[in-house]
CSV table of C-alpha atoms and ligand atoms in Angstrom, one decimal:
chain,number,residue,atom,x,y,z
Z,241,UNK,CA,15.6,-17.5,24.7
Z,242,UNK,CA,17.7,-17.5,21.5
Z,243,UNK,CA,19.4,-14.5,20.1
Z,244,UNK,CA,18.2,-14.8,16.5
Z,245,UNK,CA,18.3,-11.0,15.9
Z,246,UNK,CA,21.6,-10.2,17.6
Z,247,UNK,CA,23.3,-7.3,15.7
Z,248,UNK,CA,20.2,-6.4,13.7
Z,249,UNK,CA,18.3,-3.1,13.8
Z,250,UNK,CA,14.6,-3.2,13.2
Z,251,UNK,CA,11.8,-0.7,12.8
Z,252,UNK,CA,8.4,-2.1,13.7
Z,253,UNK,CA,5.6,0.4,12.7
Z,254,UNK,CA,2.4,0.3,14.7
Z,255,UNK,CA,4.2,-1.0,17.8
Z,256,UNK,CA,2.3,1.1,20.3
Z,257,UNK,CA,-0.3,-1.7,20.4
Z,258,UNK,CA,-1.3,-5.2,19.2
Z,259,UNK,CA,0.7,-7.2,16.7
Z,260,UNK,CA,3.4,-4.5,16.4
Z,261,UNK,CA,4.0,-4.3,20.1
Z,262,UNK,CA,4.3,-8.1,20.4
Z,263,UNK,CA,6.7,-8.2,17.4
Z,264,UNK,CA,8.9,-5.4,18.7
Z,265,UNK,CA,9.0,-7.1,22.1
Z,266,UNK,CA,10.0,-10.5,20.5
Z,267,UNK,CA,12.7,-8.9,18.3
Z,268,UNK,CA,14.2,-7.0,21.3
Z,269,UNK,CA,14.1,-10.1,23.4
Z,270,UNK,CA,16.0,-12.0,20.7
Z,271,UNK,CA,18.8,-9.4,20.5
Z,272,UNK,CA,17.6,-6.7,18.0
Z,273,UNK,CA,17.9,-3.0,18.5
Z,274,UNK,CA,14.3,-1.8,17.9
Z,275,UNK,CA,12.6,1.4,16.9
Z,276,UNK,CA,9.1,1.4,18.2
Z,277,UNK,CA,6.6,3.8,16.9
Z,278,UNK,CA,3.0,5.1,16.9
Z,279,UNK,CA,1.2,8.3,17.5
Z,280,UNK,CA,-0.1,7.6,21.0
Z,281,UNK,CA,2.8,8.4,23.3
Z,282,UNK,CA,1.2,6.7,26.4
Z,283,UNK,CA,0.8,3.4,24.5
Z,284,UNK,CA,4.3,3.8,23.1
Z,285,UNK,CA,5.7,4.2,26.6
Z,286,UNK,CA,3.8,1.0,27.6
Z,287,UNK,CA,5.6,-0.9,24.9
Z,288,UNK,CA,8.9,0.5,25.9
Z,289,UNK,CA,8.2,-0.3,29.6
Z,290,UNK,CA,7.3,-3.9,28.7
Z,291,UNK,CA,10.6,-4.3,26.8
Z,292,UNK,CA,12.7,-2.7,29.6
Z,293,UNK,CA,10.9,-4.8,32.2
Z,294,UNK,CA,12.1,-7.9,30.4
Z,295,UNK,CA,15.7,-6.8,31.1
Z,296,UNK,CA,16.6,-5.4,27.7
Z,297,UNK,CA,19.1,-2.6,27.8
Z,298,UNK,CA,17.5,0.9,27.3
Z,299,UNK,CA,20.0,1.7,24.6
Z,300,UNK,CA,18.5,-1.1,22.5
Z,301,UNK,CA,15.1,0.7,22.3
Z,302,UNK,CA,14.2,3.9,20.5
Z,303,UNK,CA,10.6,5.3,20.8
Z,304,UNK,CA,9.5,7.7,18.1
Z,305,UNK,CA,6.0,9.2,18.4
Z,306,UNK,CA,5.0,10.2,14.8
Z,307,UNK,CA,2.1,10.1,12.4
Z,308,UNK,CA,3.0,7.7,9.5
Z,309,UNK,CA,0.3,9.1,7.4
Z,310,UNK,CA,2.6,12.1,6.8
Z,311,UNK,CA,5.9,11.9,4.9
Z,312,UNK,CA,7.4,14.3,7.5
Z,313,UNK,CA,6.5,11.7,10.1
Z,314,UNK,CA,8.1,8.9,8.0
Z,315,UNK,CA,11.3,10.9,7.5
Z,316,UNK,CA,11.5,11.5,11.3
Z,317,UNK,CA,11.2,7.7,11.9
Z,318,UNK,CA,14.0,6.7,9.4
Z,319,UNK,CA,16.3,9.6,10.2
Z,320,UNK,CA,16.2,9.2,14.0
Z,321,UNK,CA,16.7,5.4,13.7
Z,322,UNK,CA,19.8,5.8,11.5
Z,323,UNK,CA,21.1,8.6,13.8
Z,324,UNK,CA,20.8,6.3,16.9
Z,325,UNK,CA,21.6,2.9,15.6
Z,326,UNK,CA,23.6,3.7,12.4
Z,327,UNK,CA,21.9,1.0,10.2
Z,328,UNK,CA,18.6,-0.6,9.3
Z,329,UNK,CA,18.2,-4.4,8.7
Z,330,UNK,CA,14.5,-5.0,9.1
Z,331,UNK,CA,11.4,-2.9,8.3
Z,332,UNK,CA,8.1,-4.3,9.5
Z,333,UNK,CA,5.2,-2.4,7.9
Z,334,UNK,CA,2.6,-3.2,10.4
Z,335,UNK,CA,0.8,0.0,11.2
Z,336,UNK,CA,-2.7,-0.1,9.8
Z,337,UNK,CA,-6.3,0.7,10.6
Z,338,UNK,CA,-9.9,-0.3,9.8
Z,339,UNK,CA,-11.9,3.0,9.7
Z,340,UNK,CA,-15.6,3.1,10.0
Z,341,UNK,CA,-18.2,5.3,8.2
Z,342,UNK,CA,-19.5,7.9,10.6
Z,343,UNK,CA,-23.0,6.9,9.8
Z,344,UNK,CA,-22.4,3.2,10.2
Z,345,UNK,CA,-22.7,2.4,6.6
Z,346,UNK,CA,-21.0,-0.6,5.1
Z,347,UNK,CA,-19.9,-1.8,1.6
Z,348,UNK,CA,-19.8,0.7,-1.2
Z,349,UNK,CA,-22.1,3.1,0.7
Z,350,UNK,CA,-19.2,4.1,3.0
Z,351,UNK,CA,-18.1,7.6,2.6
Z,352,UNK,CA,-15.2,8.1,0.2
Z,353,UNK,CA,-13.3,9.8,3.0
Z,354,UNK,CA,-13.1,6.3,4.6
Z,355,UNK,CA,-11.4,5.1,1.5
Z,356,UNK,CA,-8.9,7.9,1.5
Z,357,UNK,CA,-7.9,7.5,5.1
Z,358,UNK,CA,-7.7,3.8,4.8
Z,359,UNK,CA,-5.5,3.9,1.7
Z,360,UNK,CA,-3.3,6.6,3.2
Z,361,UNK,CA,-2.1,4.5,6.2
Z,362,UNK,CA,-2.6,0.9,4.9
Z,363,UNK,CA,-1.1,1.4,1.5
Z,364,UNK,CA,0.4,4.8,0.6
Z,365,UNK,CA,2.5,5.1,3.8
Z,366,UNK,CA,3.9,1.6,3.2
Z,367,UNK,CA,5.1,2.6,-0.3
Z,368,UNK,CA,6.7,5.9,0.8
Z,369,UNK,CA,8.2,4.5,4.0
Z,370,UNK,CA,9.7,1.6,1.9
Z,371,UNK,CA,11.1,4.1,-0.6
Z,372,UNK,CA,12.7,6.0,2.2
Z,373,UNK,CA,14.2,2.9,3.9
Z,374,UNK,CA,15.4,1.3,0.7
Z,375,UNK,CA,18.9,2.7,0.6
Z,376,UNK,CA,19.6,1.5,4.2
Z,377,UNK,CA,18.0,-1.9,3.6
Z,378,UNK,CA,20.1,-2.4,0.5
Z,379,UNK,CA,23.3,-1.5,2.5
Z,380,UNK,CA,22.3,-4.1,5.1
Z,381,UNK,CA,20.9,-6.7,2.6
Z,382,UNK,CA,17.9,-6.5,4.8
Z,383,UNK,CA,14.3,-7.6,5.1
Z,384,UNK,CA,10.9,-6.1,4.7
Z,385,UNK,CA,7.8,-7.7,6.2
Z,386,UNK,CA,4.3,-6.3,5.4
Z,387,UNK,CA,1.4,-7.1,7.6
Z,388,UNK,CA,-1.6,-7.8,5.4
Z,389,UNK,CA,-4.9,-9.5,6.3
Z,390,UNK,CA,-7.0,-12.4,5.3
Z,391,UNK,CA,-9.5,-9.8,4.3
Z,392,UNK,CA,-7.4,-9.4,1.1
Z,393,UNK,CA,-8.5,-12.8,-0.1
Z,394,UNK,CA,-11.0,-13.4,-2.9
Z,395,UNK,CA,-14.0,-13.7,-0.6
Z,396,UNK,CA,-16.2,-10.7,-0.4
Z,397,UNK,CA,-16.2,-8.6,2.9
Z,398,UNK,CA,-18.3,-5.7,4.0
Z,399,UNK,CA,-15.3,-3.6,5.0
Z,400,UNK,CA,-14.6,-3.1,1.3
Z,401,UNK,CA,-12.0,-0.3,1.5
Z,402,UNK,CA,-10.0,-2.1,4.1
Z,403,UNK,CA,-10.0,-5.3,2.1
Z,404,UNK,CA,-9.0,-3.3,-1.1
Z,405,UNK,CA,-6.1,-1.7,0.8
Z,406,UNK,CA,-4.8,-5.1,1.9
Z,407,UNK,CA,-5.2,-6.7,-1.5
Z,408,UNK,CA,-3.2,-3.8,-3.0
Z,409,UNK,CA,-0.6,-4.3,-0.2
Z,410,UNK,CA,-0.3,-8.0,-1.3
Z,411,UNK,CA,0.4,-7.0,-4.9
Z,412,UNK,CA,2.9,-4.4,-3.6
Z,413,UNK,CA,4.7,-7.2,-1.6
Z,414,UNK,CA,4.9,-9.4,-4.7
Z,415,UNK,CA,6.2,-6.7,-7.0
Z,416,UNK,CA,8.6,-5.1,-4.5
Z,417,UNK,CA,10.0,-8.6,-3.8
Z,418,UNK,CA,10.9,-9.0,-7.5
Z,419,UNK,CA,12.2,-5.5,-7.7
Z,420,UNK,CA,14.4,-5.5,-4.5
Z,421,UNK,CA,15.8,-9.0,-4.6
Z,422,UNK,CA,18.4,-7.9,-7.2
Z,423,UNK,CA,19.8,-5.7,-4.4
Z,424,UNK,CA,19.7,-8.6,-1.9
Z,425,UNK,CA,16.6,-7.3,0.0
Z,426,UNK,CA,13.8,-9.8,0.6
Z,427,UNK,CA,10.1,-8.7,0.9
Z,428,UNK,CA,7.4,-10.9,2.5
Z,429,UNK,CA,4.1,-10.6,4.2
Z,430,UNK,CA,1.8,-12.3,6.7
Z,431,UNK,CA,-2.0,-12.3,6.4
Z,432,UNK,CA,-3.5,-12.8,9.9
Z,433,UNK,CA,-7.0,-13.9,10.5
Z,434,UNK,CA,-8.8,-12.5,13.6
Z,435,UNK,CA,-6.3,-11.4,16.3
Z,436,UNK,CA,-7.4,-10.1,19.7
Z,437,UNK,CA,-5.6,-6.7,19.9
Z,438,UNK,CA,-8.1,-4.2,21.2
Z,439,UNK,CA,-7.8,-2.3,17.9
Z,440,UNK,CA,-11.0,-0.4,18.4
Z,441,UNK,CA,-9.9,0.9,21.8
Z,442,UNK,CA,-6.5,1.9,20.2
Z,443,UNK,CA,-8.5,4.0,17.7
Z,444,UNK,CA,-10.1,5.9,20.6
Z,445,UNK,CA,-13.5,4.0,20.7
Z,446,UNK,CA,-15.2,3.4,24.0
Z,447,UNK,CA,-16.2,-0.3,24.6
Z,448,UNK,CA,-19.8,0.8,23.9
Z,449,UNK,CA,-18.9,2.5,20.6
Z,450,UNK,CA,-16.8,-0.5,19.6
Z,451,UNK,CA,-19.7,-2.9,20.2
Z,452,UNK,CA,-22.0,-0.7,18.2
Z,453,UNK,CA,-19.8,0.5,15.4
Z,454,UNK,CA,-16.9,-1.8,14.9
Z,455,UNK,CA,-17.3,-4.4,12.2
Z,456,UNK,CA,-14.1,-6.0,13.6
Z,457,UNK,CA,-15.7,-6.2,17.0
Z,458,UNK,CA,-18.8,-7.8,15.6
Z,459,UNK,CA,-16.7,-10.3,13.7
Z,460,UNK,CA,-14.6,-11.0,16.7
Z,461,UNK,CA,-17.7,-11.7,18.8
Z,462,UNK,CA,-18.9,-14.0,16.1
Z,463,UNK,CA,-15.8,-16.1,15.9
Z,464,UNK,CA,-15.4,-16.1,19.7
Z,465,UNK,CA,-18.8,-17.7,20.0
Z,466,UNK,CA,-18.3,-20.0,16.9
Z,467,UNK,CA,-14.9,-21.5,17.7
Z,468,UNK,CA,-15.9,-24.6,15.7
Z,469,UNK,CA,-15.4,-22.3,12.6
Z,470,UNK,CA,-11.7,-21.9,13.4
Z,471,UNK,CA,-9.6,-24.9,12.5
Z,472,UNK,CA,-7.2,-24.4,15.5
Z,473,UNK,CA,-10.2,-23.6,17.9
Z,474,UNK,CA,-9.1,-20.2,19.1
Z,475,UNK,CA,-8.7,-16.6,18.1
Z,476,UNK,CA,-5.2,-15.5,17.4
Z,477,UNK,CA,-3.0,-13.5,19.9
Z,478,UNK,CA,-0.5,-10.8,18.8
Z,479,UNK,CA,2.4,-13.0,19.9
Z,480,UNK,CA,1.3,-15.8,17.5
Z,481,UNK,CA,1.7,-13.4,14.6
Z,482,UNK,CA,4.9,-12.0,16.0
Z,483,UNK,CA,6.4,-15.5,16.0
Z,484,UNK,CA,5.4,-16.0,12.3
Z,485,UNK,CA,7.0,-12.7,11.4
Z,486,UNK,CA,10.2,-13.6,13.3
Z,487,UNK,CA,10.3,-17.1,11.7
Z,488,UNK,CA,9.9,-15.6,8.2
Z,489,UNK,CA,12.6,-13.0,8.7
Z,490,UNK,CA,15.1,-15.4,10.3
Z,491,UNK,CA,14.7,-18.0,7.6
Z,492,UNK,CA,15.0,-15.5,4.8
Z,493,UNK,CA,18.2,-14.3,6.4
Z,494,UNK,CA,19.5,-17.9,6.5
Z,495,UNK,CA,18.6,-18.4,2.8
Z,496,UNK,CA,20.3,-15.2,1.9
Z,497,UNK,CA,23.5,-16.3,3.7
Z,498,UNK,CA,23.4,-19.7,1.8
Z,499,UNK,CA,23.1,-17.9,-1.5
Z,500,UNK,CA,25.3,-15.0,-0.5
Z,501,UNK,CA,22.6,-12.6,-1.6
G,782,NDP,P1,-3.9,-2.1,16.6
G,782,NDP,O1,-5.0,-1.1,16.3
G,782,NDP,O2,-3.9,-2.8,17.8
G,782,NDP,O3,-2.6,-1.3,16.3
G,782,NDP,C1,-2.4,-0.5,15.2
G,782,NDP,C2,-1.1,0.2,15.3
G,782,NDP,O4,-0.9,1.0,14.1
G,782,NDP,C3,-1.0,1.1,16.5
G,782,NDP,O5,0.3,1.0,17.1
G,782,NDP,C4,-1.2,2.5,15.9
G,782,NDP,O6,-0.5,3.4,16.6
G,782,NDP,C5,-0.6,2.3,14.5
G,782,NDP,N1,-1.1,3.3,13.6
G,782,NDP,C6,-2.3,3.4,13.1
G,782,NDP,N2,-2.4,4.6,12.3
G,782,NDP,C7,-1.2,5.2,12.4
G,782,NDP,C8,-0.6,6.4,11.9
G,782,NDP,N3,-1.3,7.2,11.1
G,782,NDP,N4,0.6,6.7,12.2
G,782,NDP,C9,1.4,5.9,13.0
G,782,NDP,N5,0.9,4.8,13.5
G,782,NDP,C10,-0.3,4.4,13.3
G,782,NDP,O7,-3.9,-3.0,15.3
G,782,NDP,P2,-3.5,-4.6,15.2
G,782,NDP,O8,-2.4,-4.9,16.0
G,782,NDP,O9,-4.8,-5.3,15.3
G,782,NDP,O10,-3.1,-4.6,13.6
G,782,NDP,C11,-1.8,-4.5,13.2
G,782,NDP,C12,-1.8,-4.8,11.7
G,782,NDP,O11,-2.4,-6.1,11.5
G,782,NDP,C13,-2.7,-3.8,10.9
G,782,NDP,O12,-2.0,-3.6,9.6
G,782,NDP,C14,-4.0,-4.6,10.7
G,782,NDP,O13,-4.6,-4.2,9.5
G,782,NDP,C15,-3.4,-6.0,10.6
G,782,NDP,N6,-4.4,-7.1,10.9
G,782,NDP,C16,-5.0,-7.2,12.1
G,782,NDP,C17,-5.9,-8.2,12.4
G,782,NDP,C18,-6.6,-8.3,13.7
G,782,NDP,O14,-7.5,-9.2,13.8
G,782,NDP,N7,-6.2,-7.5,14.7
G,782,NDP,C19,-6.2,-9.2,11.4
G,782,NDP,C20,-5.5,-9.0,10.1
G,782,NDP,C21,-4.6,-8.0,9.9
G,782,NDP,P3,-1.2,4.8,17.3
G,782,NDP,O15,-2.6,4.5,17.5
G,782,NDP,O16,-0.3,5.0,18.5
G,782,NDP,O17,-0.9,5.8,16.2
């Protein structure tokens, strides 16, 4: 295993499960000091346990249980990371959620509270966390990586508020990239297709609820049984996306060294 992140400090939001967990694991395996975070302490401990089991020193991992939908929670995440590791090189804005209407409605019929909750974690929290991390990322000439979704594309989807939040995130990525490059900070994003992460379970749904309520689950079942629709023939795994995130960050770091950004 290479040491592409040796000497770097990374925060990976949403690392108590799924894509974030795989990304934090990969970064730690490749030498980074990593802050892992989520609200669910048990799942957060599972992530930490996986990292330590791979032989990574305990002092390279900081677990912060916090709600990123609150600015207080975001302050805690940044402040404790700086207190422990003294710097911040990489911010992966991965935490996100696909909420469902309590009455199972889709499209524009979904209750507006679904819109508010979705925007709060998928978009607003990314903006405010980035604002709070900016100073440290500028000092380190660091990297921001936002996790978007193929749902942000121009095709229409029934999970309208989720798709809107990710389309807004894409525009934030483009505009923040232009804004922050003058300070030597690069901003990129990845837009995964369907990835098997157990997202419904992580949101507290029983398998029965998930089958019945989760649009994601229905979509997942569809693609699982129509693999001919997927060019590579299989549903994505969290580690596949983690590798893309690592690739983007490492190569941006190399470009920045070449240009002395
Ligand atoms: P999971 O549901 O598996 O994980 C979501 C993570 O976000 C969890 O660690 C969860 O932590 C955290 N999170 C959610 N809300 C909050 C909050 N208020 N405060 C702190 N942490 C929070 O999701 P995935 O791994 O599937 O998704 C990760 C990202 O990838 C998301 O942005 C998602 O939109 C995107 N994506 C996923 C796809 C997929 O097919 N899975 C496809 C395209 C994009 P906790 O529950 O502990 O708070």
